[in-house]
XYZ file of C-alpha atoms in Angstrom:
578
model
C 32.700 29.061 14.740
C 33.645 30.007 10.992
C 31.817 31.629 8.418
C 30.941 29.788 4.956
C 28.923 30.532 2.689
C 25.651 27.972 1.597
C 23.012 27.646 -0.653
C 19.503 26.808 1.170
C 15.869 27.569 0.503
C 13.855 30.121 3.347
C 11.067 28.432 4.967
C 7.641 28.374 2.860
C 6.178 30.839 5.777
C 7.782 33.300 3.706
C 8.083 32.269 0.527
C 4.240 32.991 0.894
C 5.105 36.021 2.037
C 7.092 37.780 -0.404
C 8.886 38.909 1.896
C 12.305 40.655 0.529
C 15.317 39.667 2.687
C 19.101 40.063 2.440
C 21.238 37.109 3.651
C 23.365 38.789 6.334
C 26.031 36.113 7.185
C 25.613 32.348 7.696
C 27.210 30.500 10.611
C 27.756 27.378 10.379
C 28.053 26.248 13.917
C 29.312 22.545 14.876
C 28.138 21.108 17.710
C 30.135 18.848 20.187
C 26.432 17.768 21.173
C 25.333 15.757 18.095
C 22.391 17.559 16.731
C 18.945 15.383 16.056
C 20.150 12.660 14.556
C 23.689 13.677 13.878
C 22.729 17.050 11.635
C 24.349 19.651 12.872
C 22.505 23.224 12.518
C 23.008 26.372 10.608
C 22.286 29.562 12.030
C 21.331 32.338 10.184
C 20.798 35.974 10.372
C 18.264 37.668 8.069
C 17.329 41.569 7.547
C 13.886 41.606 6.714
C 11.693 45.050 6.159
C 15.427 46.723 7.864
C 14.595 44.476 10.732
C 17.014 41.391 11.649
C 15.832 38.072 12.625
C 17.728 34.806 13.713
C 16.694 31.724 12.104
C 18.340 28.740 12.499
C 18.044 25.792 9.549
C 19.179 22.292 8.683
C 20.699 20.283 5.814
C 18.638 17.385 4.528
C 18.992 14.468 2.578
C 22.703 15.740 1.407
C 22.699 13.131 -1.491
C 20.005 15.153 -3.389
C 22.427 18.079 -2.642
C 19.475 20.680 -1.199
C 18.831 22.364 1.877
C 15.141 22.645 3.602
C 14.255 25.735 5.619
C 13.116 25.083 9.361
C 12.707 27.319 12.077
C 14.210 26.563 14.955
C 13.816 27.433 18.746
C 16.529 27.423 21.526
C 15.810 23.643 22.102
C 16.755 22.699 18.742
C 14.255 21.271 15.846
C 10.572 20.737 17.408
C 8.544 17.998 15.116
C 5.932 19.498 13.427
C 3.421 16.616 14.381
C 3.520 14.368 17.568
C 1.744 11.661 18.790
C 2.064 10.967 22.306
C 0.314 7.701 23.716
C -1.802 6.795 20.820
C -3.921 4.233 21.756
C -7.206 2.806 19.564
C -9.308 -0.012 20.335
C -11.936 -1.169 17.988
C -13.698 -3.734 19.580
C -11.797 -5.997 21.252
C -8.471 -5.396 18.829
C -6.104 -2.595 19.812
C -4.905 -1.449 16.699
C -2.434 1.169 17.984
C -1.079 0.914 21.610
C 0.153 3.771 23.202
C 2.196 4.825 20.327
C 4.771 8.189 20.536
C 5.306 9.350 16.892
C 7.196 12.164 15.538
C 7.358 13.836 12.499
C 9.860 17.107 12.097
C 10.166 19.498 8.984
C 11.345 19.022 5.730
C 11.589 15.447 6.441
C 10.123 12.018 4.591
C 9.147 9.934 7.739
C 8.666 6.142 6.073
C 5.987 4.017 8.227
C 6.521 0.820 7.736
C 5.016 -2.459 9.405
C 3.021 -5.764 7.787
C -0.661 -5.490 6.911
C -2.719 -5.232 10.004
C 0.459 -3.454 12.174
C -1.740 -0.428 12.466
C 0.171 2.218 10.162
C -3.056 3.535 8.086
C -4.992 3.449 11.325
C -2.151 5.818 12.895
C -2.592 8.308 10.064
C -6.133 8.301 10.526
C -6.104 9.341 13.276
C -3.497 12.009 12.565
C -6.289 13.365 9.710
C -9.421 13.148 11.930
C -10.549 9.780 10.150
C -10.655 8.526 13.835
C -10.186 9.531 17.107
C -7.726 8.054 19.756
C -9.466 6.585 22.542
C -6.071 7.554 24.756
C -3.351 10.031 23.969
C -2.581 13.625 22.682
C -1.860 15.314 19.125
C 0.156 18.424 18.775
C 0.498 20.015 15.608
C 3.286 22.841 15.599
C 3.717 22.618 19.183
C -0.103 23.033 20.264
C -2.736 20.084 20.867
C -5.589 19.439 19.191
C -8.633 17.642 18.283
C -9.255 16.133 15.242
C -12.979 15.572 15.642
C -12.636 15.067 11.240
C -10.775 15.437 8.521
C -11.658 18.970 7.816
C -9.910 19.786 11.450
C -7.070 18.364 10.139
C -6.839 20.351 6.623
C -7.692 23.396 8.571
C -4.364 22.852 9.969
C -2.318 21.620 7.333
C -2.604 17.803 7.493
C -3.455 16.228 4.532
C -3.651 12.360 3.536
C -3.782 10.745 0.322
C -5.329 7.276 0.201
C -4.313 4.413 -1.297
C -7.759 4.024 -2.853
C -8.305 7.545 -4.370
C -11.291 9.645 -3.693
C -11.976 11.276 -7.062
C -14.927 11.699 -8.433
C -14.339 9.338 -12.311
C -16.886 11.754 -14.189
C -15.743 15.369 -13.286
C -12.491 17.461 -14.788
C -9.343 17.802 -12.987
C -10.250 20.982 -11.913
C -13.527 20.107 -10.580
C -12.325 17.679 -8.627
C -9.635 20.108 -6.715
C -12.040 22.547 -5.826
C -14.635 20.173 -4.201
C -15.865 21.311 -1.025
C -13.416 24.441 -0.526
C -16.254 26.902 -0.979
C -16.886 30.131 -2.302
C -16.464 32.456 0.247
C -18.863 35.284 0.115
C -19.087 34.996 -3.773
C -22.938 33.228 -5.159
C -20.641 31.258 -7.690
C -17.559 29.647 -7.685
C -14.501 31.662 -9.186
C -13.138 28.619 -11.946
C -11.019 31.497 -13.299
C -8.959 32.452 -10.109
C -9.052 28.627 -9.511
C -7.396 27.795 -12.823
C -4.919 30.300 -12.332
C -4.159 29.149 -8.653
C -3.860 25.303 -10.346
C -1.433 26.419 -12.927
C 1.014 28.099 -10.690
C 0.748 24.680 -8.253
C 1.317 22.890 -11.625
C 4.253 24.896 -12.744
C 5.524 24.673 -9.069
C 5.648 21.527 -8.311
C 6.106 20.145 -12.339
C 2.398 18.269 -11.992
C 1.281 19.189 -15.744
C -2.079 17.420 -16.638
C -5.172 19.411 -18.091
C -7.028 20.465 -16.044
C -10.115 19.973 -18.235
C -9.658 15.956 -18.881
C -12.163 14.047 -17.066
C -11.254 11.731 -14.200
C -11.949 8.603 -15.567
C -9.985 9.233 -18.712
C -6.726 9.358 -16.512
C -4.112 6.650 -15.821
C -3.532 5.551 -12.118
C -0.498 8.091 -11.975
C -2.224 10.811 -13.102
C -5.102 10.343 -10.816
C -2.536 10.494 -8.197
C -1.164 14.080 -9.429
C -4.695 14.770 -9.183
C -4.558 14.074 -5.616
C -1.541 15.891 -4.977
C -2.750 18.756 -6.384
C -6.119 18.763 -4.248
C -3.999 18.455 -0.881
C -1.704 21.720 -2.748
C -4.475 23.536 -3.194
C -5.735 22.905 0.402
C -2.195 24.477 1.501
C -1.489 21.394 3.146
C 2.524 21.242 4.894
C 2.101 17.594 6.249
C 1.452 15.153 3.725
C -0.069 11.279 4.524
C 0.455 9.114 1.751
C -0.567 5.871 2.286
C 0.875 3.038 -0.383
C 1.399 5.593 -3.395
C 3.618 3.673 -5.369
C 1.578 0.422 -5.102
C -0.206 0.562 -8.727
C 2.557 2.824 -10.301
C 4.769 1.953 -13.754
C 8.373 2.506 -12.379
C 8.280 5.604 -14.480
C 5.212 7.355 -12.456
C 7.269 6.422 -9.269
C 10.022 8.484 -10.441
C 8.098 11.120 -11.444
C 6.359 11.027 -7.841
C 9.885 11.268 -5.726
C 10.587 13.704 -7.941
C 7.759 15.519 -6.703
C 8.280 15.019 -2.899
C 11.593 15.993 -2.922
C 10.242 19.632 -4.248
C 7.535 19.068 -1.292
C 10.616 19.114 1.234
C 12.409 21.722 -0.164
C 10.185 24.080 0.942
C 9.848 23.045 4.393
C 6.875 20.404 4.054
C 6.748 17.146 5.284
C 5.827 14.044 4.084
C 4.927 10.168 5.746
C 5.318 7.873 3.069
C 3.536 4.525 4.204
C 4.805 1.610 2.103
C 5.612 -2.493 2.059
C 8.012 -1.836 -0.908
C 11.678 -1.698 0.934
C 13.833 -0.409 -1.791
C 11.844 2.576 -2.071
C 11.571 3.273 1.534
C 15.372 2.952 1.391
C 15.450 5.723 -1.875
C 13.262 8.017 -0.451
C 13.218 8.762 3.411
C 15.536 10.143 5.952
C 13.772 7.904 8.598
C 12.147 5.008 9.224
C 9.493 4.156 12.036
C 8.260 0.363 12.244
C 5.348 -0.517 13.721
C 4.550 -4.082 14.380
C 1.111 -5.276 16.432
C 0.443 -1.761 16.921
C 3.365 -0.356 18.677
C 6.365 0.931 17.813
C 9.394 -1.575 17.359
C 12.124 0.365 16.195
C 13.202 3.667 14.368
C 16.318 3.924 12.166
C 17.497 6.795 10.007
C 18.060 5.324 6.647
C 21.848 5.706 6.322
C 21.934 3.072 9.383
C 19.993 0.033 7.928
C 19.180 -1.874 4.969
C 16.410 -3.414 3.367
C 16.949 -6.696 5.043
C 17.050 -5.427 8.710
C 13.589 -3.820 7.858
C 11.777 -6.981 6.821
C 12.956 -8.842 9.883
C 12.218 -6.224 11.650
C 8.363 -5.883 10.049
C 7.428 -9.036 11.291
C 9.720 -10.301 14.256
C 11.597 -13.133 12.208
C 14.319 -14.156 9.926
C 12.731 -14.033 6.679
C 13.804 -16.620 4.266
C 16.326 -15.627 2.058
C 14.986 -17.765 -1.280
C 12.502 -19.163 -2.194
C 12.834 -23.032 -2.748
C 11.089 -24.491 -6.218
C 11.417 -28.199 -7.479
C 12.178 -28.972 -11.032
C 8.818 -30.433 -12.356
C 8.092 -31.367 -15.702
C 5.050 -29.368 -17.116
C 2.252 -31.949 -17.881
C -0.826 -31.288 -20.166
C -1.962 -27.644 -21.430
C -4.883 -26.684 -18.547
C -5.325 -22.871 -19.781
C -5.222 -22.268 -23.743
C -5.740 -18.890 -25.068
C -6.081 -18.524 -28.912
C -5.963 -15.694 -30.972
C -7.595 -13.414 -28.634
C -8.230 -9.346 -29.748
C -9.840 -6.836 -27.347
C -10.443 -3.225 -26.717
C -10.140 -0.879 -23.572
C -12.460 1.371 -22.319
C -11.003 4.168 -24.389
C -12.033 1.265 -27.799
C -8.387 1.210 -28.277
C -6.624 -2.274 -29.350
C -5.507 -3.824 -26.009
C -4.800 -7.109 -27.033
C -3.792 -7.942 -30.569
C -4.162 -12.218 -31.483
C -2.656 -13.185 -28.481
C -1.446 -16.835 -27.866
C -0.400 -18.543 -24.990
C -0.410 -22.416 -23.349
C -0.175 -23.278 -19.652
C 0.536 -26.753 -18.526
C -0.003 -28.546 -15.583
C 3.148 -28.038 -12.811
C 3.770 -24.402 -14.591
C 3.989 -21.122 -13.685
C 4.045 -18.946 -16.522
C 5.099 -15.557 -15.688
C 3.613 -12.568 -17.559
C 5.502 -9.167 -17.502
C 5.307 -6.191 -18.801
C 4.847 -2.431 -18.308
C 1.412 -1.139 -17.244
C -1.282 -0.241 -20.065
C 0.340 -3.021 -22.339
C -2.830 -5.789 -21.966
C -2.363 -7.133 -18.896
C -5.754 -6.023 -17.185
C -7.631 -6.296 -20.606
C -6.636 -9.989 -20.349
C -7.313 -10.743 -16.772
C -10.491 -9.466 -16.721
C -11.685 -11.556 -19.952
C -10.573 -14.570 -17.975
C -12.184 -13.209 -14.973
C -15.401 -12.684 -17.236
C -15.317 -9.165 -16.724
C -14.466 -8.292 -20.252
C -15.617 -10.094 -23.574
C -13.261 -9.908 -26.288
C -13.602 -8.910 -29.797
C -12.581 -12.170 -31.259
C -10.662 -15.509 -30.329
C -10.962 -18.487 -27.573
C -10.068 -19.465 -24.423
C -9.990 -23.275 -23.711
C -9.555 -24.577 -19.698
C -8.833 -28.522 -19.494
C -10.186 -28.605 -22.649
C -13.702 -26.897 -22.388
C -14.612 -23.485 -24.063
C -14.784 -20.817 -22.067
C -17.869 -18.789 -22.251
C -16.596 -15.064 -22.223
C -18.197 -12.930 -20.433
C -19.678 -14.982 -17.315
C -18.264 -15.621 -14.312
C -20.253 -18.433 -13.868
C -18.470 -20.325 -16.628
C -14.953 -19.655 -15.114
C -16.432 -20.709 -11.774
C -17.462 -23.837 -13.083
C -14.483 -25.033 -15.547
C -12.749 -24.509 -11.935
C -10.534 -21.646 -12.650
C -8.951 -19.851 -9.691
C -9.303 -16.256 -10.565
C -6.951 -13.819 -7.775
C -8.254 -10.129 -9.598
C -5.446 -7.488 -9.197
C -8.160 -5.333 -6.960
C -9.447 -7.282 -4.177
C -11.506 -4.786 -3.107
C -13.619 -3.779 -5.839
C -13.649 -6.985 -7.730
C -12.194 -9.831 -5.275
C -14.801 -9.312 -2.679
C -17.881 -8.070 -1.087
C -16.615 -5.778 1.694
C -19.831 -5.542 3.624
C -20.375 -9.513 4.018
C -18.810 -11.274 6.740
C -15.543 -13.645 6.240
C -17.655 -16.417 5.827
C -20.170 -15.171 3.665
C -16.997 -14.188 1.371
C -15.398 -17.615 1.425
C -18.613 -19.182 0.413
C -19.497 -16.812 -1.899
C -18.424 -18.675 -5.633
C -20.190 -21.947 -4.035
C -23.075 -21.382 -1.982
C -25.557 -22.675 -4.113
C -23.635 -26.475 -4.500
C -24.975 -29.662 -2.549
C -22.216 -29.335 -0.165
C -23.618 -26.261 1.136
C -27.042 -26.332 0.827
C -30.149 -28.962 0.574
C -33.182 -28.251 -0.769
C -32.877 -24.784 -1.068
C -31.627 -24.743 3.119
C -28.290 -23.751 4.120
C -26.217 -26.140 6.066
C -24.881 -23.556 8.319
C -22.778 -26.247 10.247
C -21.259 -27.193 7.333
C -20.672 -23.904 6.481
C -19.156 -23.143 10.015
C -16.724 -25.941 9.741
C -15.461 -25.324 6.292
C -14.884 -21.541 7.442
C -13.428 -21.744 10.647
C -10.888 -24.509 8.581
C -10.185 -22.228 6.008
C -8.997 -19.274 8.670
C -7.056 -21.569 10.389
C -5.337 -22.877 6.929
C -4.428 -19.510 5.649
C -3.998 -17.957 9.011
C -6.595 -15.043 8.590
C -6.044 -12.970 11.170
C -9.694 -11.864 11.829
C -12.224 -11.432 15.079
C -13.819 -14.818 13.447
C -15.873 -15.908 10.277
C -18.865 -13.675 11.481
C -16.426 -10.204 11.295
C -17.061 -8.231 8.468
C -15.018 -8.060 5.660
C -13.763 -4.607 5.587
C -12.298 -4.779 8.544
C -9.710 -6.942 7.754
C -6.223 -5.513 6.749
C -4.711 -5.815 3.113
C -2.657 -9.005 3.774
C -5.619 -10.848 5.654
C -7.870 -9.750 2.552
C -6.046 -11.279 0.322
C -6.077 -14.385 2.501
C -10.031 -14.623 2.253
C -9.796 -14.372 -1.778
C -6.870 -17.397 -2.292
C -8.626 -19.642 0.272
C -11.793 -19.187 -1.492
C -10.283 -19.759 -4.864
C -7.999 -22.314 -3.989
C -10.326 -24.574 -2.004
C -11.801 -25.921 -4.889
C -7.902 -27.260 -5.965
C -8.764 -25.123 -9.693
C -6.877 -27.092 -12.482
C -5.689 -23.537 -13.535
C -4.937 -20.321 -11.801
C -4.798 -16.650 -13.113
C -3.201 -14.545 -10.268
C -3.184 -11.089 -11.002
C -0.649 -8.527 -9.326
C -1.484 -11.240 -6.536
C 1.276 -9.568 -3.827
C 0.350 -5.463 -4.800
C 0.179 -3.585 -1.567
C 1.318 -6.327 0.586
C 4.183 -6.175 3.146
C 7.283 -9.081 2.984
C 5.513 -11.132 5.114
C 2.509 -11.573 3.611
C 4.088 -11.869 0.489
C 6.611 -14.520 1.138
C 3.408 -16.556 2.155
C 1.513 -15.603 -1.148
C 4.457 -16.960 -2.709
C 4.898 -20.474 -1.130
C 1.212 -20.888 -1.314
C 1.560 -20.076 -5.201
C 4.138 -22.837 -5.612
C 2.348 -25.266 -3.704
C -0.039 -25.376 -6.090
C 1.822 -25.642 -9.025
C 3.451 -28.885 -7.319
C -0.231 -30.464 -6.801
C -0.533 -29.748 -10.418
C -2.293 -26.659 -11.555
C -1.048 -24.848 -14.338
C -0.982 -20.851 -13.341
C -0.891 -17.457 -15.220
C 1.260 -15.365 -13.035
C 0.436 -11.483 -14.233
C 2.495 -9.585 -12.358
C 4.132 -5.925 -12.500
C 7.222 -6.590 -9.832
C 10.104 -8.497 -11.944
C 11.380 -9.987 -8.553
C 7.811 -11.839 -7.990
C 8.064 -13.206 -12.345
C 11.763 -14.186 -11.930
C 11.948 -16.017 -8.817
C 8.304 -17.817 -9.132
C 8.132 -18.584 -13.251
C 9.030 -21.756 -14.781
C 8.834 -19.700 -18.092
C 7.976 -15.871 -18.663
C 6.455 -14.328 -21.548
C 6.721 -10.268 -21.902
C 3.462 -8.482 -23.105
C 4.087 -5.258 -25.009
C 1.122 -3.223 -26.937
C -0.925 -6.442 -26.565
C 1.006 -8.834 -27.972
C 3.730 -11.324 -27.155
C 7.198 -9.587 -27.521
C 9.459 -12.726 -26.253
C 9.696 -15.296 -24.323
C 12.381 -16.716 -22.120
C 12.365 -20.114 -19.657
C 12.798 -18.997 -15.977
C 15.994 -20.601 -15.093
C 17.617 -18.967 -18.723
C 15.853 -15.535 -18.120
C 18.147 -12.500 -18.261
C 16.683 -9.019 -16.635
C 18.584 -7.349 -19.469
C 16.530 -8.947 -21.881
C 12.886 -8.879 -20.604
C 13.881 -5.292 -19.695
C 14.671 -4.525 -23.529
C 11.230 -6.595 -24.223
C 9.072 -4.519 -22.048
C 10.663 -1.226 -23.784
C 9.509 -3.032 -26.976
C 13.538 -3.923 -28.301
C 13.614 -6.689 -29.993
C 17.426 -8.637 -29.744
């Protein structure tokens, strides 16, 4: 044993304290026995209030060059959250079976797994969303029951969604001190609140006003929102469940940045994601969960991104993806001149021109906010412009009707499948119908032919390989992956002459995507022309025949596929010009 000196932050329990302490010595003791994981522990001797305690803590994530404060016992580091024999059923689908899952502190746990593999319904049931039909939760070494979430908060645990649960026309502030109370007081205190916000703010670097109004907010500052509200809470586990998957690169940064300072103090965090490099950037482990077990566990300096994905869904994944030189053929999508506003009646799209052609993929990229959804969603007939025209195969597209995009056969995949890509309380079959119920092949004289309809279902599940209880299952109980499933088979059953596929991959795990993917090219080779809007550069560059780069609504440059340079486009998106 030899005595060094180190730099480390005391654990948050007394941070919150205040409690004044004197460093005494630090031991840094190394173990013949490799500690957890091959971190060795430091032992520590503090005088507190002239007393003298021993607390023992750990290094963490050395390449961010900080240490996190955990308090040991004689058995070495005890996780701060496990799971032990985790099993849910919901009907007849187990969805997690007998899973043992740990989580220790000061550490980012990553969850990963394909859609469906049971990772959200895990954390669920770790925040009291559901309970566990077998098994036992301890939370700082005692067990509980997590009859609902408020159990949960009430002892730390907190869980950020992937689908936010803000309210869009309250402030900031409003929206943080929702259903905490007000003690013994008639009113609420908004003064002590505000103050209690700012120092969590200046804490943790989350600055946004706390007066702006929900809706008024980009996706990345909702999220700080969310943040904040589990902060405020107290909360020293953190869920978050795919919080990178409708971030700008920059937000993403600004989000590590932020759970880093979580961990510092002693908190810990499960990060939940499909997006590999990330997961690799970010956590110290990595759990993967596959049909609802647990199929491995590696700490991140003993794998790589491509062990992961095979390891997500039990196979070699492919390593390219294959596309045939095809000469484009006649324009199928024409978009003239078009101008439109956002919701804040800000220019989002400034006489914007573009041509797709038959056997194309035309990739769109850019950085968030620049037009892309403003476009989409005019296509979609979501939006109406403020002036130009939008031509498929030829015919005018009436803006602002559905209907008309429907019936010039345009294949519209909307970047949010679950808002406005389907009807989540309908059944599978209801939602694969749902653009062409009313046509002679599916009804006569005002009668449904339900086996027709049963037919053309059941062929479309087995097609896309929807992974489902059966046509009859409702909707919302299908995972991300499968959801996305319903919406292409629907739109691509009708063999559209174009396609606009919006963020058509977002929240999906390598699996699904790689399937998304070949399914995108196939139809480009039986001759539609497609719009490919998309945020990840790896999904433009690998699938476009020839990418365009959208900045403040307009067309900064344009490059064919196979000349495209990253460099470029990336200079394009930043609004450089070359």
């Amino acid at each position: 044993m030899r005595n060094v000196g180190v730099g480390f932050i005391p654990t948050l329990g007394a941070l919150r304290r205040r409690t004044p302490f004197i460093f005494y010595y630090i031991s840094y003791c190394i173990s013949e026995t490799p500690f957890r994981e091959g971190i060795n522990p430091i032992s520590a001797k503090l005088i507190s209030c002239g007393k003298i305690f021993n607390i023992q803590f750990r290094p963490v994530r050395i390449r961010y060059q900080y240490f996190s404060g955990i308090l040991m016992t004689e058995q070495g580091i005890q996780p701060v959250v496990r799971l032990s024999g985790i099993t849910k059923r919901f009907l007849d689908v187990t969805a997690s079976n007998n899973i043992t899952f740990d989580l220790y502190p000061g550490e980012i746990c990553a969850l990963l797994g394909e859609n469906g593999a049971g990772k959200t319904t895990l954390m669920n049931i770790l925040f009291g969303y559901y309970t566990c039909d077998e098994g036992q939760i301890y939370i700082k070494g005692q067990k509980v029951n997590l009859a609902a979430p408020k159990d949960a908060i009430s002892r730390g645990v907190g869980m950020i969604h992937q689908h936010f649960a803000l309210v869009q026309s309250q402030t900031v502030l409003e929206n943080i001190i929702i259903g905490m109370g007000s003690g013994k007081r008639i009113f609420l205190d908004l003064k002590s609140a505000r103050r209690e916000l700012t120092a969590l703010q200046e804490r943790f670097g989350l600055q946004i006003d706390p007066d702006a109004r929900i809706w008024t907010l980009s996706v990345g500052e909702q999220q700080k929102v969310e943040i904040l509200k589990a902060l405020y809470r107290d909360v020293d586990i953190l869920i978050m469940d795919e919080p990178t998957a409708v971030l700008a690169p920059a937000e993403t940064d600004d989000l590590f940045n932020t759970l880093r300072s979580l961990v510092i103090e002693g908190r810990s965090v499960v990060f939940i994601s499909h997006k590999l490099n990330e997961v690799m950037d970010i956590s110290d482990r990595i759990v993967v969960l596959r049909a609802g077990q647990v199929v491995a566990q590696r700490k991140v300096s003993e794998t790589n991104a491509r062990e992961l994905a095979n390891l997500m869904v039990g196979r070699e994944l492919l390593e390219s993806i294959e596309k045939k030189k095809i000469e484009p053929g006649q324009p199928v999508l024409e978009i003239e001149n078009l101008n439109a506003l956002n919701d804040k009646k800000i220019p989002a799209l400034k006489d914007l021109n573009l041509v797709v052609r038959q056997n194309e993929i035309l990739g769109m990229a850019g950085i968030s906010g620049n037009g892309q959804r403003e476009l989409a969603e005019i296509l979609f007939g979501l939006r109406e412009p403020t002036a130009g025209s939008i031509k498929v195969n030829g015919k005018r597209l009436k803006f602002g009707s559905p209907a008309s995009a429907i019936g010039l056969k345009m294949g519209r995949i909307p970047e949010d499948r679950i808002d406005t890509g389907l009807m989540m309380d309908l059944t599978v079959e209801e939602n694969l119908i749902l653009e062409t119920h009313g046509s002679a092949e599916f009804q006569r004289f005002g009668l449904m032919k339900s086996s027709r309809i049963r037919r053309f279902s059941d062929d479309l599940i087995a097609a896309y390989d929807i992974k489902t209880a059966g046509r009859e299952a409702v909707t919302k109980s299908l995972s991300g992956g499968n959801l996305q499933k319903v919406m292409l088979a629907r739109e691509l059953a009708g063999r559209p002459a174009a396609i606009v596929a919006a963020q058509p991959t977002r929240g999906l795990d390598v699996g699904a995507m790689e399937y998304i993917h070949q399914r995108i090219l196939q139809e480009r080779d039986r001759g539609a022309g497609i719009l490919l809007i998309s945020e990840d550069l790896d999904e433009v560059f690998n699938l476009s025949d020839r990418i365009v780069v959208l900045y403040e609504g307009a067309v900064m440059g344009e490059t064919h596929g196979e000349d495209a340079s990253r460099e470029q486009v990336g200079l394009w998106m930043s609004g450089v010009h070359r």
